[in-house]
XYZ file of C-alpha atoms in Angstrom:
68
model
C 110.962 77.265 73.939
C 109.801 80.843 73.716
C 112.128 83.841 73.758
C 111.738 86.951 75.902
C 113.416 90.337 76.196
C 112.790 93.044 78.765
C 114.156 96.433 79.745
C 113.369 98.834 82.573
C 114.436 102.467 82.916
C 114.525 104.054 86.344
C 115.423 107.539 85.104
C 113.898 108.547 81.759
C 111.427 107.195 79.206
C 112.728 105.083 76.331
C 113.130 106.913 73.018
C 111.676 105.664 69.737
C 115.196 104.634 68.683
C 115.628 102.522 71.821
C 112.239 100.863 71.344
C 113.232 100.047 67.762
C 116.462 98.474 69.039
C 114.483 96.462 71.598
C 112.245 95.134 68.811
C 115.400 94.159 66.905
C 116.579 92.290 70.009
C 113.281 90.396 70.161
C 113.673 89.503 66.474
C 117.210 88.207 67.082
C 115.686 85.231 68.904
C 113.125 84.476 66.178
C 114.314 80.868 66.112
C 113.054 80.534 69.713
C 109.514 81.382 68.681
C 108.586 81.729 65.024
C 104.829 81.552 65.603
C 104.146 84.952 67.138
C 105.851 88.187 68.168
C 104.427 90.859 70.415
C 105.549 93.475 72.886
C 104.332 95.678 75.712
C 105.477 99.258 76.285
C 104.177 100.913 79.455
C 102.346 104.223 79.235
C 105.282 106.084 80.785
C 107.651 104.323 78.309
C 109.878 103.033 81.126
C 109.083 99.303 80.836
C 109.467 97.220 77.671
C 108.631 93.515 77.413
C 109.043 91.594 74.170
C 108.144 87.990 73.423
C 108.567 85.383 70.681
C 106.150 82.468 70.852
C 106.642 78.861 69.884
C 103.252 77.149 69.662
C 103.448 73.491 70.608
C 100.465 72.527 72.758
C 98.158 75.574 72.669
C 97.914 76.545 69.004
C 95.220 79.179 69.574
C 95.878 82.914 69.654
C 94.801 82.942 73.318
C 98.278 81.773 74.250
C 99.946 84.838 72.708
C 102.155 86.866 75.017
C 102.936 89.145 76.749
C 99.810 88.755 78.830
C 98.672 92.072 80.237
């Protein structure tokens, strides 16, 4: 199975330190998806989505996440 992590701020943008901690959180579940890691940070820096991918059926890079 893949691993996901997400965070939303309703008040202020995420700082660089917080984004770094979010990336660490995504890496903590590396065993859930060792084949790929990616993340999305919204332009206003209030939404973070991180993903670890485990490739089983679709081995192409077209299955990489998060899909935007």
